[in-house]
PDB file of C-alpha atoms in Angstrom:
ATOM      1  CA  MET E   1      -1.300 125.847 175.950  1.00 39.00           C
ATOM      2  CA  SER E   2       1.736 124.640 173.993  1.00 41.00           C
ATOM      3  CA  LYS E   3       2.234 125.372 170.336  1.00 55.00           C
ATOM      4  CA  THR E   4       1.435 121.778 169.376  1.00 64.00           C
ATOM      5  CA  GLU E   5      -1.567 121.434 171.666  1.00 79.00           C
ATOM      6  CA  PHE E   6      -4.718 122.269 169.737  1.00 86.00           C
ATOM      7  CA  VAL E   7      -7.156 121.255 172.469  1.00 88.00           C
ATOM      8  CA  SER E   8      -6.218 122.155 176.037  1.00 87.00           C
ATOM      9  CA  PRO E   9      -6.816 119.817 179.003  1.00 86.00           C
ATOM     10  CA  GLU E  10      -9.738 122.097 179.893  1.00 88.00           C
ATOM     11  CA  GLY E  11     -11.317 121.360 176.507  1.00 88.00           C
ATOM     12  CA  PHE E  12     -10.654 124.651 174.690  1.00 91.00           C
ATOM     13  CA  ARG E  13      -9.199 125.078 171.221  1.00 92.00           C
ATOM     14  CA  ILE E  14      -6.564 127.634 170.224  1.00 88.00           C
ATOM     15  CA  ASP E  15      -9.238 130.199 169.353  1.00 90.00           C
ATOM     16  CA  GLY E  16     -11.212 129.638 172.571  1.00 92.00           C
ATOM     17  CA  ARG E  17     -13.937 127.405 171.149  1.00 94.00           C
ATOM     18  CA  ARG E  18     -15.094 124.054 172.418  1.00 95.00           C
ATOM     19  CA  PRO E  19     -14.413 121.113 170.065  1.00 95.00           C
ATOM     20  CA  SER E  20     -18.106 120.990 169.022  1.00 95.00           C
ATOM     21  CA  GLU E  21     -18.508 124.757 168.628  1.00 96.00           C
ATOM     22  CA  ILE E  22     -18.682 126.408 165.205  1.00 96.00           C
ATOM     23  CA  ARG E  23     -17.012 129.733 164.500  1.00 96.00           C
ATOM     24  CA  THR E  24     -18.955 132.979 164.523  1.00 95.00           C
ATOM     25  CA  PHE E  25     -21.392 132.743 161.622  1.00 96.00           C
ATOM     26  CA  ARG E  26     -22.719 135.821 159.835  1.00 95.00           C
ATOM     27  CA  CYS E  27     -24.653 136.055 156.613  1.00 95.00           C
ATOM     28  CA  GLN E  28     -26.615 138.448 154.456  1.00 95.00           C
ATOM     29  CA  VAL E  29     -29.410 137.178 152.225  1.00 95.00           C
ATOM     30  CA  GLY E  30     -30.008 139.444 149.235  1.00 92.00           C
ATOM     31  CA  GLY E  31     -28.890 143.016 148.695  1.00 89.00           C
ATOM     32  CA  VAL E  32     -25.342 141.992 147.819  1.00 91.00           C
ATOM     33  CA  SER E  33     -25.787 142.681 144.103  1.00 88.00           C
ATOM     34  CA  GLN E  34     -28.374 144.753 142.262  1.00 86.00           C
ATOM     35  CA  ASN E  35     -27.851 142.893 138.985  1.00 91.00           C
ATOM     36  CA  ALA E  36     -28.133 139.285 140.180  1.00 95.00           C
ATOM     37  CA  ASP E  37     -31.476 137.541 140.640  1.00 96.00           C
ATOM     38  CA  GLY E  38     -30.246 136.256 144.001  1.00 96.00           C
ATOM     39  CA  SER E  39     -27.206 136.932 146.155  1.00 97.00           C
ATOM     40  CA  ALA E  40     -25.756 136.146 149.555  1.00 97.00           C
ATOM     41  CA  TYR E  41     -22.724 136.855 151.695  1.00 97.00           C
ATOM     42  CA  VAL E  42     -21.397 134.397 154.280  1.00 98.00           C
ATOM     43  CA  GLU E  43     -18.764 134.680 156.985  1.00 97.00           C
ATOM     44  CA  MET E  44     -17.560 131.612 158.876  1.00 97.00           C
ATOM     45  CA  GLY E  45     -14.976 133.013 161.218  1.00 95.00           C
ATOM     46  CA  CYS E  46     -12.491 134.822 158.997  1.00 95.00           C
ATOM     47  CA  THR E  47     -13.553 132.893 155.888  1.00 97.00           C
ATOM     48  CA  LYS E  48     -15.751 135.005 153.621  1.00 97.00           C
ATOM     49  CA  ALA E  49     -17.691 134.068 150.490  1.00 97.00           C
ATOM     50  CA  LEU E  50     -20.059 135.802 148.087  1.00 97.00           C
ATOM     51  CA  ALA E  51     -22.534 133.987 145.841  1.00 98.00           C
ATOM     52  CA  TYR E  52     -24.630 135.297 142.946  1.00 97.00           C
ATOM     53  CA  VAL E  53     -27.421 133.501 141.087  1.00 98.00           C
ATOM     54  CA  TYR E  54     -28.682 134.472 137.634  1.00 97.00           C
ATOM     55  CA  GLY E  55     -31.802 132.872 136.230  1.00 92.00           C
ATOM     56  CA  PRO E  56     -33.758 130.956 135.395  1.00 94.00           C
ATOM     57  CA  LYS E  57     -33.181 132.213 131.884  1.00 91.00           C
ATOM     58  CA  GLU E  58     -33.257 130.695 128.422  1.00 88.00           C
ATOM     59  CA  ALA E  59     -30.535 128.090 128.138  1.00 84.00           C
ATOM     60  CA  ARG E  60     -27.777 128.388 125.587  1.00 76.00           C
ATOM     61  CA  ARG E  61     -28.583 126.424 122.458  1.00 70.00           C
ATOM     62  CA  GLY E  62     -25.806 123.932 123.053  1.00 61.00           C
ATOM     63  CA  ALA E  63     -26.812 123.444 126.699  1.00 58.00           C
ATOM     64  CA  MET E  64     -30.544 122.905 126.248  1.00 58.00           C
ATOM     65  CA  LYS E  65     -32.091 119.795 127.701  1.00 56.00           C
ATOM     66  CA  THR E  66     -35.601 118.569 127.110  1.00 61.00           C
ATOM     67  CA  GLN E  67     -36.306 117.011 130.505  1.00 75.00           C
ATOM     68  CA  CYS E  68     -34.782 119.462 132.978  1.00 84.00           C
ATOM     69  CA  GLY E  69     -32.955 122.736 133.323  1.00 91.00           C
ATOM     70  CA  VAL E  70     -29.218 123.354 133.198  1.00 93.00           C
ATOM     71  CA  LEU E  71     -27.143 124.437 136.186  1.00 95.00           C
ATOM     72  CA  THR E  72     -23.699 126.023 135.868  1.00 96.00           C
ATOM     73  CA  CYS E  73     -21.230 127.116 138.526  1.00 97.00           C
ATOM     74  CA  GLU E  74     -18.060 129.189 138.452  1.00 96.00           C
ATOM     75  CA  VAL E  75     -15.760 129.785 141.424  1.00 96.00           C
ATOM     76  CA  SER E  76     -13.021 132.370 141.844  1.00 94.00           C
ATOM     77  CA  LEU E  77     -10.598 132.987 144.705  1.00 91.00           C
ATOM     78  CA  ALA E  78      -9.452 136.548 145.268  1.00 85.00           C
ATOM     79  CA  PRO E  79      -5.648 136.901 145.009  1.00 77.00           C
ATOM     80  CA  PHE E  80      -5.620 138.265 148.563  1.00 65.00           C
ATOM     81  CA  SER E  81      -7.819 135.447 149.949  1.00 58.00           C
ATOM     82  CA  THR E  82      -4.891 133.177 150.833  1.00 58.00           C
ATOM     83  CA  ALA E  83      -1.456 133.678 152.333  1.00 55.00           C
ATOM     84  CA  ASP E  84       0.400 132.982 149.063  1.00 55.00           C
ATOM     85  CA  ARG E  85      -1.348 135.926 147.313  1.00 51.00           C
ATOM     86  CA  ARG E  86      -1.291 133.959 144.066  1.00 55.00           C
ATOM     87  CA  LYS E  87      -3.629 135.043 141.296  1.00 55.00           C
ATOM     88  CA  ARG E  88      -5.842 132.134 140.289  1.00 55.00           C
ATOM     89  CA  SER E  89      -7.652 131.852 136.986  1.00 58.00           C
ATOM     90  CA  ARG E  90     -11.128 130.379 136.712  1.00 58.00           C
ATOM     91  CA  TYR E  91      -9.433 127.314 135.176  1.00 64.00           C
ATOM     92  CA  ASP E  92      -7.259 126.704 138.253  1.00 80.00           C
ATOM     93  CA  ARG E  93      -7.602 123.065 139.334  1.00 86.00           C
ATOM     94  CA  GLN E  94      -8.729 123.949 142.864  1.00 86.00           C
ATOM     95  CA  THR E  95     -11.470 126.301 141.708  1.00 92.00           C
ATOM     96  CA  VAL E  96     -12.607 123.991 138.893  1.00 94.00           C
ATOM     97  CA  GLU E  97     -12.954 121.062 141.316  1.00 94.00           C
ATOM     98  CA  LEU E  98     -14.861 123.178 143.815  1.00 95.00           C
ATOM     99  CA  ALA E  99     -17.189 124.468 141.089  1.00 96.00           C
ATOM    100  CA  LEU E 100     -17.868 120.875 140.003  1.00 96.00           C
ATOM    101  CA  THR E 101     -18.594 119.828 143.604  1.00 96.00           C
ATOM    102  CA  ILE E 102     -21.030 122.705 144.079  1.00 97.00           C
ATOM    103  CA  ARG E 103     -22.788 122.115 140.778  1.00 97.00           C
ATOM    104  CA  GLN E 104     -23.257 118.404 141.396  1.00 96.00           C
ATOM    105  CA  ALA E 105     -24.491 119.036 144.940  1.00 95.00           C
ATOM    106  CA  PHE E 106     -27.132 121.546 143.881  1.00 97.00           C
ATOM    107  CA  GLU E 107     -28.255 119.501 140.889  1.00 95.00           C
ATOM    108  CA  SER E 108     -29.740 117.160 143.476  1.00 92.00           C
ATOM    109  CA  SER E 109     -31.138 120.082 145.486  1.00 95.00           C
ATOM    110  CA  ILE E 110     -32.789 122.246 142.801  1.00 96.00           C
ATOM    111  CA  LEU E 111     -35.998 121.045 141.176  1.00 96.00           C
ATOM    112  CA  LEU E 112     -34.450 121.296 137.725  1.00 94.00           C
ATOM    113  CA  GLU E 113     -37.381 119.431 136.164  1.00 93.00           C
ATOM    114  CA  LEU E 114     -39.419 122.602 136.704  1.00 93.00           C
ATOM    115  CA  TYR E 115     -37.003 124.619 134.560  1.00 93.00           C
ATOM    116  CA  GLN E 116     -37.101 122.820 131.216  1.00 88.00           C
ATOM    117  CA  ARG E 117     -35.025 124.531 128.521  1.00 87.00           C
ATOM    118  CA  ALA E 118     -33.839 127.041 131.119  1.00 92.00           C
ATOM    119  CA  GLN E 119     -30.475 127.743 132.701  1.00 94.00           C
ATOM    120  CA  ILE E 120     -29.413 128.809 136.209  1.00 96.00           C
ATOM    121  CA  ASP E 121     -25.924 130.247 136.698  1.00 97.00           C
ATOM    122  CA  MET E 122     -24.136 130.397 140.054  1.00 98.00           C
ATOM    123  CA  PHE E 123     -21.002 132.469 140.662  1.00 97.00           C
ATOM    124  CA  VAL E 124     -18.978 132.214 143.865  1.00 97.00           C
ATOM    125  CA  HIS E 125     -16.206 134.554 144.991  1.00 96.00           C
ATOM    126  CA  ILE E 126     -14.013 133.531 147.933  1.00 96.00           C
ATOM    127  CA  LEU E 127     -12.861 136.802 149.453  1.00 95.00           C
ATOM    128  CA  GLU E 128     -10.875 135.383 152.362  1.00 95.00           C
ATOM    129  CA  THR E 129     -10.102 131.886 153.545  1.00 93.00           C
ATOM    130  CA  ASP E 130      -9.088 130.768 157.007  1.00 94.00           C
ATOM    131  CA  GLY E 131     -10.245 127.186 156.593  1.00 93.00           C
ATOM    132  CA  GLY E 132     -13.653 125.940 155.538  1.00 94.00           C
ATOM    133  CA  HIS E 133     -13.941 127.935 152.306  1.00 96.00           C
ATOM    134  CA  LYS E 134     -15.682 125.041 150.534  1.00 96.00           C
ATOM    135  CA  ALA E 135     -18.374 124.923 153.205  1.00 97.00           C
ATOM    136  CA  ALA E 136     -18.759 128.707 153.115  1.00 98.00           C
ATOM    137  CA  ALA E 137     -19.161 128.606 149.314  1.00 97.00           C
ATOM    138  CA  ILE E 138     -21.887 125.947 149.498  1.00 98.00           C
ATOM    139  CA  ASN E 139     -23.745 127.806 152.251  1.00 98.00           C
ATOM    140  CA  ALA E 140     -23.566 131.083 150.319  1.00 98.00           C
ATOM    141  CA  CYS E 141     -24.939 129.380 147.182  1.00 98.00           C
ATOM    142  CA  ASN E 142     -27.825 127.882 149.134  1.00 97.00           C
ATOM    143  CA  LEU E 143     -28.823 131.293 150.495  1.00 97.00           C
ATOM    144  CA  ALA E 144     -28.435 132.965 147.091  1.00 97.00           C
ATOM    145  CA  LEU E 145     -30.719 130.355 145.496  1.00 97.00           C
ATOM    146  CA  ILE E 146     -33.336 131.016 148.165  1.00 96.00           C
ATOM    147  CA  ASP E 147     -33.038 134.754 147.555  1.00 96.00           C
ATOM    148  CA  ALA E 148     -33.516 134.169 143.805  1.00 96.00           C
ATOM    149  CA  GLY E 149     -36.709 132.213 144.479  1.00 96.00           C
ATOM    150  CA  ILE E 150     -35.354 129.015 142.916  1.00 97.00           C
ATOM    151  CA  ASN E 151     -37.367 125.939 143.859  1.00 96.00           C
ATOM    152  CA  ILE E 152     -35.267 123.564 145.970  1.00 96.00           C
ATOM    153  CA  ARG E 153     -36.086 120.251 147.609  1.00 95.00           C
ATOM    154  CA  ASP E 154     -34.275 121.134 150.825  1.00 95.00           C
ATOM    155  CA  SER E 155     -31.647 123.526 152.157  1.00 96.00           C
ATOM    156  CA  LEU E 156     -28.100 122.270 151.666  1.00 97.00           C
ATOM    157  CA  VAL E 157     -25.834 123.068 154.619  1.00 98.00           C
ATOM    158  CA  ALA E 158     -22.094 122.367 154.709  1.00 98.00           C
ATOM    159  CA  CYS E 159     -19.418 122.216 157.386  1.00 97.00           C
ATOM    160  CA  SER E 160     -16.018 120.640 157.929  1.00 96.00           C
ATOM    161  CA  ALA E 161     -14.672 118.628 160.830  1.00 96.00           C
ATOM    162  CA  GLY E 162     -11.364 117.094 161.853  1.00 94.00           C
ATOM    163  CA  TYR E 163      -9.846 114.810 164.447  1.00 93.00           C
ATOM    164  CA  ILE E 164      -7.071 116.309 166.565  1.00 89.00           C
ATOM    165  CA  ASP E 165      -5.675 115.369 169.975  1.00 84.00           C
ATOM    166  CA  GLY E 166      -7.880 112.306 170.148  1.00 88.00           C
ATOM    167  CA  ARG E 167     -11.228 114.014 169.600  1.00 91.00           C
ATOM    168  CA  PRO E 168     -13.358 115.408 166.768  1.00 95.00           C
ATOM    169  CA  ILE E 169     -13.420 119.182 166.224  1.00 95.00           C
ATOM    170  CA  VAL E 170     -15.782 121.040 163.903  1.00 97.00           C
ATOM    171  CA  ASP E 171     -15.442 124.023 161.577  1.00 97.00           C
ATOM    172  CA  MET E 172     -11.647 124.017 161.596  1.00 95.00           C
ATOM    173  CA  ASN E 173      -9.599 127.136 161.035  1.00 93.00           C
ATOM    174  CA  GLN E 174      -6.464 127.129 158.878  1.00 92.00           C
ATOM    175  CA  ALA E 175      -4.076 126.553 161.801  1.00 91.00           C
ATOM    176  CA  GLU E 176      -5.973 123.409 162.769  1.00 91.00           C
ATOM    177  CA  ILE E 177      -6.038 122.206 159.167  1.00 90.00           C
ATOM    178  CA  ASN E 178      -2.286 122.767 158.879  1.00 88.00           C
ATOM    179  CA  ALA E 179      -1.789 120.507 161.893  1.00 84.00           C
ATOM    180  CA  GLY E 180      -2.590 117.569 159.640  1.00 75.00           C
ATOM    181  CA  GLY E 181      -4.779 114.619 160.442  1.00 74.00           C
ATOM    182  CA  VAL E 182      -8.364 114.205 159.350  1.00 84.00           C
ATOM    183  CA  GLU E 183     -10.400 116.749 157.402  1.00 89.00           C
ATOM    184  CA  LEU E 184     -13.981 115.841 156.519  1.00 95.00           C
ATOM    185  CA  LEU E 185     -16.346 118.023 154.481  1.00 96.00           C
ATOM    186  CA  LEU E 186     -20.062 117.298 154.610  1.00 97.00           C
ATOM    187  CA  GLY E 187     -22.934 118.866 152.720  1.00 97.00           C
ATOM    188  CA  VAL E 188     -26.210 117.749 154.280  1.00 97.00           C
ATOM    189  CA  PHE E 189     -29.851 118.394 153.458  1.00 97.00           C
ATOM    190  CA  ALA E 190     -31.257 120.115 156.527  1.00 94.00           C
ATOM    191  CA  ARG E 191     -34.585 118.320 156.905  1.00 91.00           C
ATOM    192  CA  THR E 192     -33.988 114.876 155.449  1.00 91.00           C
ATOM    193  CA  ARG E 193     -30.396 114.624 156.812  1.00 90.00           C
ATOM    194  CA  LYS E 194     -29.313 113.050 153.521  1.00 94.00           C
ATOM    195  CA  VAL E 195     -25.672 113.625 152.589  1.00 95.00           C
ATOM    196  CA  SER E 196     -25.089 115.349 149.245  1.00 95.00           C
ATOM    197  CA  VAL E 197     -21.378 116.177 149.593  1.00 96.00           C
ATOM    198  CA  ILE E 198     -18.718 114.164 151.378  1.00 95.00           C
ATOM    199  CA  GLU E 199     -14.967 114.619 151.029  1.00 95.00           C
ATOM    200  CA  MET E 200     -12.143 113.234 153.131  1.00 90.00           C
ATOM    201  CA  ASP E 201      -8.420 113.435 152.501  1.00 80.00           C
ATOM    202  CA  SER E 202      -7.164 110.849 155.043  1.00 81.00           C
ATOM    203  CA  LYS E 203      -7.429 107.161 155.817  1.00 85.00           C
ATOM    204  CA  ILE E 204      -8.964 106.627 159.256  1.00 88.00           C
ATOM    205  CA  THR E 205     -10.552 103.869 161.274  1.00 91.00           C
ATOM    206  CA  PRO E 206     -14.343 103.375 161.144  1.00 93.00           C
ATOM    207  CA  GLU E 207     -14.577 104.480 164.779  1.00 95.00           C
ATOM    208  CA  VAL E 208     -12.788 107.779 164.154  1.00 94.00           C
ATOM    209  CA  PHE E 209     -14.844 108.385 161.027  1.00 94.00           C
ATOM    210  CA  GLN E 210     -18.094 107.809 162.914  1.00 96.00           C
ATOM    211  CA  GLU E 211     -17.124 110.252 165.668  1.00 96.00           C
ATOM    212  CA  THR E 212     -16.027 112.896 163.178  1.00 95.00           C
ATOM    213  CA  TYR E 213     -19.104 112.356 160.992  1.00 96.00           C
ATOM    214  CA  GLU E 214     -21.552 112.725 163.900  1.00 97.00           C
ATOM    215  CA  ALA E 215     -19.786 115.883 165.127  1.00 97.00           C
ATOM    216  CA  CYS E 216     -19.975 117.370 161.614  1.00 97.00           C
ATOM    217  CA  ILE E 217     -23.693 116.531 161.301  1.00 97.00           C
ATOM    218  CA  ALA E 218     -24.362 118.332 164.597  1.00 97.00           C
ATOM    219  CA  ALA E 219     -22.393 121.364 163.369  1.00 97.00           C
ATOM    220  CA  CYS E 220     -24.461 121.432 160.171  1.00 97.00           C
ATOM    221  CA  ARG E 221     -27.609 121.579 162.310  1.00 96.00           C
ATOM    222  CA  ASP E 222     -26.207 124.582 164.193  1.00 96.00           C
ATOM    223  CA  LEU E 223     -25.376 126.316 160.914  1.00 96.00           C
ATOM    224  CA  TYR E 224     -28.835 125.616 159.511  1.00 96.00           C
ATOM    225  CA  THR E 225     -30.437 127.239 162.547  1.00 95.00           C
ATOM    226  CA  ALA E 226     -28.414 130.410 161.916  1.00 94.00           C
ATOM    227  CA  MET E 227     -29.173 130.355 158.179  1.00 95.00           C
ATOM    228  CA  GLU E 228     -32.889 129.770 158.731  1.00 95.00           C
ATOM    229  CA  THR E 229     -33.004 132.727 161.116  1.00 94.00           C
ATOM    230  CA  ALA E 230     -31.315 134.952 158.514  1.00 92.00           C
ATOM    231  CA  VAL E 231     -33.768 133.886 155.789  1.00 93.00           C
ATOM    232  CA  ASN E 232     -36.779 134.484 158.052  1.00 93.00           C
ATOM    233  CA  ASP E 233     -35.475 137.899 159.117  1.00 90.00           C
ATOM    234  CA  THR E 234     -34.970 138.859 155.467  1.00 89.00           C
ATOM    235  CA  ALA E 235     -38.494 137.732 154.548  1.00 89.00           C
ATOM    236  CA  LEU E 236     -40.025 139.718 157.414  1.00 90.00           C
ATOM    237  CA  ARG E 237     -38.039 142.803 156.452  1.00 87.00           C
ATOM    238  CA  LEU E 238     -39.259 142.569 152.873  1.00 81.00           C
ATOM    239  CA  VAL E 239     -42.872 142.130 153.982  1.00 85.00           C
ATOM    240  CA  HIS E 240     -42.715 145.139 156.296  1.00 80.00           C
ATOM    241  CA  SER E 241     -41.081 147.304 153.628  1.00 78.00           C
ATOM    242  CA  LYS E 242     -44.063 146.901 151.285  1.00 67.00           C
TER     243      LYS E 242
END
């Protein structure tokens, strides 16, 4: 395979995956932090994210609402998480935008009307990124909320997809992202298939978008299967430990 060929004639990508195949997915539900009400750890290939949930707790006086609860989110990237090794503050534009995306996505997922005058705080730490760190952060938050026992309408599952060498590819690594072209991020509710998050940084034809979108939806289903298995295994382990 040449250096510029990201999908071989045999249909394999540079890391050996098929175009529709997600990277190795690992996760841990709970047990990541003893202080948080809920926590989770997610690996998508070499991209790693931690999420912590605190609450529900009494909302700050200035943040109180009468009709529903308040959700906050803060994201941080470890200085060693990217190749540039640059220290990022919590007010860095990239982390602020990601925190806003996560908060808005989960405001439509969490039954905030059940938590009047209460507050739920989410903290995300990106430990390593090799592409797809936004999706990993969303997936980690979803699992941490489940671990905290927060009432949600549906599980929110996220994945990215691109279009390289004339075909859609899912769950791109950093080398594939650096190749340019299309990058689509989707956050989808697992059961209803409704889209909560959608980001795209390129102009493409409707046909290419449809192909990429459908491939990303299928990848989200694969991720949800793995996440559901992890949640069920955690629940069984907790039941048997009592």
